[in-house]
Amino acid sequence: AVVSTQSTGVKGVKEDARAYQRWILEKEQQKRDDLAKAAARFTLEDESKSELSDLEDDGDEEFMAAYRRRRMQEVKEKVSPVFGVVKELTDQNFCETIDSAAPYTDVVVYIHEEHIAACKRYKAMLPRIAREFTRSLICTIKASSAQMSSNFIQRGLPTFITYKAGDVKATWINIREHIGDDADWDLLV
């Protein structure tokens, strides 16, 4: 089952720092968006120039609006991060990776241990998931390197946690209890 949680502030100062980082990231993203809009308005390829001259002759505003939307989509695709690989996290880079991700990027963290058979099976699927969902950052971390309790390692693994803008959006603890060890892997992806 999915358990959604809200950030409940472990310490006020830490939450304020995260809020400030999110604000900075949003401001930076706004600047990138503004630059992308300006670039889309002032940069035309040869074929775009001919399309534009045709439009000036025809005066077709609906077509012009569609043209602008298409160009904006092209620019957004160029500036949006693309991942497609699995990133191994450590206790040193765990928080930084989550907090520094773009506010619109889903960060999926897989918590595992190598000696647990179910963890190995799920981890084997991560490269395929990363290739399928290239706009999401797929990460792994060993529970022992994250200094998680032995009780959690025995009872809670494998676990997936999804973050967006530094906040936990969903948690799947001991996912094998919910979908089983013999799940159809093609249905999971």
mmCIF file of C-alpha atoms in Angstrom:
data_model
loop_
_atom_site.group_PDB
_atom_site.id
_atom_site.type_symbol
_atom_site.label_atom_id
_atom_site.label_comp_id
_atom_site.label_asym_id
_atom_site.label_seq_id
_atom_site.Cartn_x
_atom_site.Cartn_y
_atom_site.Cartn_z
ATOM 1 C CA ALA A 1 0.000 0.000 0.000
ATOM 2 C CA VAL A 2 1.118 3.555 -0.589
ATOM 3 C CA VAL A 3 1.656 5.672 2.469
ATOM 4 C CA SER A 4 1.814 9.384 1.713
ATOM 5 C CA THR A 5 3.450 11.667 4.210
ATOM 6 C CA GLN A 6 3.870 15.383 4.581
ATOM 7 C CA SER A 7 7.101 16.950 5.749
ATOM 8 C CA THR A 8 6.574 17.479 9.478
ATOM 9 C CA GLY A 9 9.742 19.383 10.289
ATOM 10 C CA VAL A 10 12.318 17.389 12.192
ATOM 11 C CA LYS A 11 13.822 20.704 13.161
ATOM 12 C CA GLY A 12 12.492 24.111 12.253
ATOM 13 C CA VAL A 13 15.837 25.380 11.043
ATOM 14 C CA LYS A 14 16.330 22.421 8.715
ATOM 15 C CA GLU A 15 12.861 22.884 7.224
ATOM 16 C CA ASP A 16 13.487 26.605 6.753
ATOM 17 C CA ALA A 17 16.748 25.796 4.967
ATOM 18 C CA ARG A 18 14.939 23.349 2.668
ATOM 19 C CA ALA A 19 12.218 25.906 1.975
ATOM 20 C CA TYR A 20 14.865 28.475 1.105
ATOM 21 C CA GLN A 21 16.614 25.982 -1.217
ATOM 22 C CA ARG A 22 13.290 25.221 -2.939
ATOM 23 C CA TRP A 23 12.667 28.948 -3.326
ATOM 24 C CA ILE A 24 16.122 29.429 -4.880
ATOM 25 C CA LEU A 25 15.509 26.473 -7.244
ATOM 26 C CA GLU A 26 12.136 27.899 -8.256
ATOM 27 C CA LYS A 27 13.719 31.290 -8.954
ATOM 28 C CA GLU A 28 16.453 29.638 -11.034
ATOM 29 C CA GLN A 29 13.849 27.604 -12.914
ATOM 30 C CA GLN A 30 11.837 30.766 -13.562
ATOM 31 C CA LYS A 31 14.956 32.429 -14.986
ATOM 32 C CA ARG A 32 15.585 29.397 -17.232
ATOM 33 C CA ASP A 33 11.962 29.442 -18.374
ATOM 34 C CA ASP A 34 12.160 33.166 -19.139
ATOM 35 C CA LEU A 35 15.381 32.665 -21.086
ATOM 36 C CA ALA A 36 13.831 29.756 -22.966
ATOM 37 C CA LYS A 37 10.837 31.916 -23.871
ATOM 38 C CA ALA A 38 13.095 34.705 -25.069
ATOM 39 C CA ALA A 39 15.200 32.245 -27.058
ATOM 40 C CA ALA A 40 12.092 30.763 -28.638
ATOM 41 C CA ARG A 41 10.917 34.215 -29.724
ATOM 42 C CA PHE A 42 14.222 35.384 -31.158
ATOM 43 C CA THR A 43 15.732 32.184 -32.536
ATOM 44 C CA LEU A 44 14.380 30.811 -35.781
ATOM 45 C CA GLU A 45 15.793 28.035 -37.906
ATOM 46 C CA ASP A 46 15.702 28.325 -41.705
ATOM 47 C CA GLU A 47 12.527 26.271 -42.003
ATOM 48 C CA SER A 48 10.967 28.289 -39.165
ATOM 49 C CA LYS A 49 11.814 31.531 -40.996
ATOM 50 C CA SER A 50 9.975 30.356 -44.088
ATOM 51 C CA GLU A 51 7.006 29.285 -41.936
ATOM 52 C CA LEU A 52 7.005 32.694 -40.295
ATOM 53 C CA SER A 53 7.084 34.566 -43.597
ATOM 54 C CA ASP A 54 4.142 32.447 -44.777
ATOM 55 C CA LEU A 55 2.305 33.361 -41.594
ATOM 56 C CA GLU A 56 2.958 37.043 -42.061
ATOM 57 C CA ASP A 57 1.361 36.792 -45.483
ATOM 58 C CA ASP A 58 -1.629 34.782 -44.264
ATOM 59 C CA GLY A 59 -2.116 36.417 -40.857
ATOM 60 C CA ASP A 60 -3.312 33.092 -39.389
ATOM 61 C CA GLU A 61 -3.228 33.682 -35.629
ATOM 62 C CA GLU A 62 -4.391 30.180 -34.717
ATOM 63 C CA PHE A 63 -1.500 28.667 -36.630
ATOM 64 C CA MET A 64 0.882 31.147 -35.017
ATOM 65 C CA ALA A 65 -0.324 30.140 -31.545
ATOM 66 C CA ALA A 66 0.206 26.459 -32.408
ATOM 67 C CA TYR A 67 3.652 27.294 -33.744
ATOM 68 C CA ARG A 68 4.569 29.086 -30.492
ATOM 69 C CA ARG A 69 3.334 26.128 -28.395
ATOM 70 C CA ARG A 70 5.388 23.698 -30.496
ATOM 71 C CA ARG A 71 8.518 25.821 -30.198
ATOM 72 C CA MET A 72 8.045 26.190 -26.430
ATOM 73 C CA GLN A 73 7.731 22.410 -26.114
ATOM 74 C CA GLU A 74 10.950 21.953 -28.116
ATOM 75 C CA VAL A 75 12.804 24.411 -25.872
ATOM 76 C CA LYS A 76 11.440 22.803 -22.686
ATOM 77 C CA GLU A 77 12.597 19.394 -23.865
ATOM 78 C CA LYS A 78 16.070 20.791 -24.455
ATOM 79 C CA VAL A 79 16.368 22.322 -20.956
ATOM 80 C CA SER A 80 14.616 19.554 -18.945
ATOM 81 C CA PRO A 81 17.004 17.113 -17.300
ATOM 82 C CA VAL A 82 17.112 13.609 -18.735
ATOM 83 C CA PHE A 83 18.505 10.836 -16.577
ATOM 84 C CA GLY A 84 17.935 7.281 -17.842
ATOM 85 C CA VAL A 85 20.436 5.689 -15.458
ATOM 86 C CA VAL A 86 20.433 4.503 -11.855
ATOM 87 C CA LYS A 87 22.431 6.626 -9.402
ATOM 88 C CA GLU A 88 24.010 4.945 -6.380
ATOM 89 C CA LEU A 89 23.672 7.102 -3.250
ATOM 90 C CA THR A 90 25.689 7.174 -0.049
ATOM 91 C CA ASP A 91 24.922 8.655 3.330
ATOM 92 C CA GLN A 92 27.057 11.665 2.299
ATOM 93 C CA ASN A 93 25.154 12.547 -0.901
ATOM 94 C CA PHE A 94 21.647 11.294 -0.042
ATOM 95 C CA CYS A 95 20.144 14.586 1.225
ATOM 96 C CA GLU A 96 22.005 16.731 -1.291
ATOM 97 C CA THR A 97 20.765 14.625 -4.224
ATOM 98 C CA ILE A 98 17.143 14.885 -3.119
ATOM 99 C CA ASP A 99 17.289 18.566 -2.193
ATOM 100 C CA SER A 100 19.180 19.674 -5.319
ATOM 101 C CA ALA A 101 16.856 17.965 -7.807
ATOM 102 C CA ALA A 102 14.728 20.310 -9.885
ATOM 103 C CA PRO A 103 11.355 20.957 -8.200
ATOM 104 C CA TYR A 104 9.503 19.234 -11.068
ATOM 105 C CA THR A 105 11.703 16.107 -10.989
ATOM 106 C CA ASP A 106 10.535 12.957 -9.222
ATOM 107 C CA VAL A 107 13.367 11.354 -7.257
ATOM 108 C CA VAL A 108 12.740 7.642 -6.619
ATOM 109 C CA VAL A 109 14.998 6.111 -3.968
ATOM 110 C CA TYR A 110 15.252 2.332 -3.688
ATOM 111 C CA ILE A 111 16.485 1.190 -0.254
ATOM 112 C CA HIS A 112 17.944 -2.305 -0.283
ATOM 113 C CA GLU A 113 20.518 -4.757 1.017
ATOM 114 C CA GLU A 114 22.490 -7.097 -1.236
ATOM 115 C CA HIS A 115 22.006 -10.187 0.969
ATOM 116 C CA ILE A 116 18.180 -10.068 0.677
ATOM 117 C CA ALA A 117 16.960 -12.034 -2.356
ATOM 118 C CA ALA A 118 13.903 -9.853 -2.990
ATOM 119 C CA CYS A 119 16.093 -6.750 -2.950
ATOM 120 C CA LYS A 120 18.311 -8.256 -5.652
ATOM 121 C CA ARG A 121 15.303 -9.005 -7.876
ATOM 122 C CA TYR A 122 13.861 -5.512 -7.556
ATOM 123 C CA LYS A 123 17.271 -3.865 -8.017
ATOM 124 C CA ALA A 124 17.749 -5.787 -11.262
ATOM 125 C CA MET A 125 14.676 -3.974 -12.635
ATOM 126 C CA LEU A 126 15.926 -0.459 -11.853
ATOM 127 C CA PRO A 127 17.973 0.091 -15.049
ATOM 128 C CA ARG A 128 14.919 -0.765 -17.135
ATOM 129 C CA ILE A 129 12.737 1.561 -15.050
ATOM 130 C CA ALA A 130 15.333 4.343 -15.402
ATOM 131 C CA ARG A 131 15.366 3.929 -19.202
ATOM 132 C CA GLU A 132 11.553 3.973 -19.283
ATOM 133 C CA PHE A 133 11.141 7.040 -17.038
ATOM 134 C CA THR A 134 14.009 9.287 -18.146
ATOM 135 C CA ARG A 135 12.569 12.429 -16.533
ATOM 136 C CA SER A 136 12.698 10.789 -13.062
ATOM 137 C CA LEU A 137 15.910 10.376 -11.114
ATOM 138 C CA ILE A 138 16.136 6.724 -10.028
ATOM 139 C CA CYS A 139 18.529 6.150 -7.108
ATOM 140 C CA THR A 140 19.573 3.309 -4.822
ATOM 141 C CA ILE A 141 21.074 3.259 -1.361
ATOM 142 C CA LYS A 142 22.005 0.393 0.910
ATOM 143 C CA ALA A 143 20.087 0.515 4.184
ATOM 144 C CA SER A 144 23.259 -0.264 6.122
ATOM 145 C CA SER A 145 25.170 2.628 4.542
ATOM 146 C CA ALA A 146 22.243 4.922 5.411
ATOM 147 C CA GLN A 147 22.600 3.702 9.015
ATOM 148 C CA MET A 148 19.095 2.273 9.174
ATOM 149 C CA SER A 149 18.194 -0.019 12.044
ATOM 150 C CA SER A 150 18.642 -3.775 11.811
ATOM 151 C CA ASN A 151 14.916 -4.116 12.562
ATOM 152 C CA PHE A 152 14.080 -2.023 9.472
ATOM 153 C CA ILE A 153 16.589 -3.971 7.381
ATOM 154 C CA GLN A 154 14.971 -7.277 8.418
ATOM 155 C CA ARG A 155 11.328 -6.202 8.147
ATOM 156 C CA GLY A 156 11.127 -3.139 5.911
ATOM 157 C CA LEU A 157 13.140 -4.005 2.824
ATOM 158 C CA PRO A 158 12.845 -3.590 -0.071
ATOM 159 C CA THR A 159 11.519 -0.028 0.154
ATOM 160 C CA PHE A 160 10.820 2.706 -2.382
ATOM 161 C CA ILE A 161 10.467 6.383 -1.406
ATOM 162 C CA THR A 162 9.456 9.066 -3.919
ATOM 163 C CA TYR A 163 10.445 12.707 -3.404
ATOM 164 C CA LYS A 164 9.462 15.843 -5.282
ATOM 165 C CA ALA A 165 10.821 19.296 -4.468
ATOM 166 C CA GLY A 166 12.596 17.781 -1.457
ATOM 167 C CA ASP A 167 9.411 16.425 0.134
ATOM 168 C CA VAL A 168 8.337 12.799 0.521
ATOM 169 C CA LYS A 169 5.426 12.109 -1.818
ATOM 170 C CA ALA A 170 5.005 8.346 -1.406
ATOM 171 C CA THR A 171 6.545 5.464 0.518
ATOM 172 C CA TRP A 172 6.322 1.742 -0.198
ATOM 173 C CA ILE A 173 7.813 -0.173 2.740
ATOM 174 C CA ASN A 174 8.517 -3.882 2.218
ATOM 175 C CA ILE A 175 6.972 -3.759 -1.229
ATOM 176 C CA ARG A 176 7.190 -7.537 -1.660
ATOM 177 C CA GLU A 177 4.387 -7.922 0.927
ATOM 178 C CA HIS A 178 2.156 -5.886 -1.382
ATOM 179 C CA ILE A 179 3.025 -7.303 -4.800
ATOM 180 C CA GLY A 180 4.856 -10.515 -3.928
ATOM 181 C CA ASP A 181 8.169 -12.020 -4.937
ATOM 182 C CA ASP A 182 6.721 -13.683 -8.020
ATOM 183 C CA ALA A 183 5.197 -10.514 -9.507
ATOM 184 C CA ASP A 184 5.054 -10.158 -13.285
ATOM 185 C CA TRP A 185 7.978 -7.776 -13.805
ATOM 186 C CA ASP A 186 6.602 -6.526 -17.122
ATOM 187 C CA LEU A 187 3.500 -5.282 -15.307
ATOM 188 C CA LEU A 188 5.613 -3.380 -12.766
ATOM 189 C CA VAL A 189 7.336 -1.286 -15.415
#
